[in-house]
């Protein structure tokens, strides 16, 4: 059993909490880098959500204001 399979098993039933963690992590990286890599961070968030089975909306976090 791979590490990926073990993590998926641990997250089963807690996809909403995992989604929030992914969003918070991405928001932290964006703050620390001054949104320099925001497109890359958003792509990573979408891929992680897809892997963990999150049916949550993708893109900007709820606590991150839209950028001009």
Tab-separated table of C-alpha atoms in Angstrom:
chain	number	residue	atom	x	y	z
A	1	UNK	CA	0.000	0.000	0.000
A	2	UNK	CA	1.451	3.330	-1.060
A	3	UNK	CA	1.632	6.454	1.062
A	4	UNK	CA	-0.983	8.065	-1.186
A	5	UNK	CA	-3.436	5.222	-0.507
A	6	UNK	CA	-2.814	5.456	3.240
A	7	UNK	CA	-3.486	9.194	3.249
A	8	UNK	CA	-6.672	8.776	1.220
A	9	UNK	CA	-7.856	6.161	3.707
A	10	UNK	CA	-7.157	8.452	6.641
A	11	UNK	CA	-9.010	11.355	5.000
A	12	UNK	CA	-12.075	9.323	4.046
A	13	UNK	CA	-15.076	11.000	5.623
A	14	UNK	CA	-13.136	14.180	6.386
A	15	UNK	CA	-12.875	15.670	2.907
A	16	UNK	CA	-14.356	18.996	4.042
A	17	UNK	CA	-11.664	19.459	6.685
A	18	UNK	CA	-8.949	18.463	4.229
A	19	UNK	CA	-10.283	21.024	1.738
A	20	UNK	CA	-10.093	23.754	4.383
A	21	UNK	CA	-6.518	22.745	5.169
A	22	UNK	CA	-5.546	22.879	1.504
A	23	UNK	CA	-7.105	26.354	1.202
A	24	UNK	CA	-5.352	27.631	4.336
A	25	UNK	CA	-2.014	26.249	3.165
A	26	UNK	CA	-2.381	27.868	-0.239
A	27	UNK	CA	-3.417	31.172	1.315
A	28	UNK	CA	-0.344	31.062	3.565
A	29	UNK	CA	1.985	30.471	0.609
A	30	UNK	CA	0.330	33.316	-1.306
A	31	UNK	CA	0.780	35.706	1.640
A	32	UNK	CA	4.423	34.737	2.140
A	33	UNK	CA	5.257	35.120	-1.562
A	34	UNK	CA	3.169	38.238	-2.190
A	35	UNK	CA	0.900	36.309	-4.602
A	36	UNK	CA	3.880	35.846	-6.911
A	37	UNK	CA	3.001	32.187	-7.503
A	38	UNK	CA	-0.774	32.353	-7.024
A	39	UNK	CA	-1.561	30.599	-10.321
A	40	UNK	CA	0.705	27.709	-9.385
A	41	UNK	CA	-0.759	27.554	-5.883
A	42	UNK	CA	-4.311	27.511	-7.254
A	43	UNK	CA	-3.395	24.672	-9.618
A	44	UNK	CA	-1.883	22.684	-6.753
A	45	UNK	CA	-4.984	23.285	-4.619
A	46	UNK	CA	-7.248	22.053	-7.414
A	47	UNK	CA	-5.168	18.913	-7.921
A	48	UNK	CA	-5.093	18.133	-4.208
A	49	UNK	CA	-8.844	18.622	-3.911
A	50	UNK	CA	-9.361	16.297	-6.864
A	51	UNK	CA	-7.116	13.647	-5.294
A	52	UNK	CA	-8.857	13.740	-1.913
A	53	UNK	CA	-12.273	13.719	-3.526
A	54	UNK	CA	-13.286	17.198	-2.523
A	55	UNK	CA	-16.385	18.473	-4.298
A	56	UNK	CA	-15.630	21.965	-3.062
A	57	UNK	CA	-15.371	24.974	-5.367
A	58	UNK	CA	-11.879	25.624	-6.676
A	59	UNK	CA	-9.948	28.835	-6.988
A	60	UNK	CA	-9.615	31.662	-4.527
A	61	UNK	CA	-10.050	30.900	-0.843
A	62	UNK	CA	-12.974	32.271	1.099
A	63	UNK	CA	-10.748	34.498	3.204
A	64	UNK	CA	-8.663	35.772	0.290
A	65	UNK	CA	-10.007	38.937	-1.398
A	66	UNK	CA	-10.091	39.012	-5.209
A	67	UNK	CA	-7.029	40.521	-6.816
A	68	UNK	CA	-7.425	43.441	-9.256
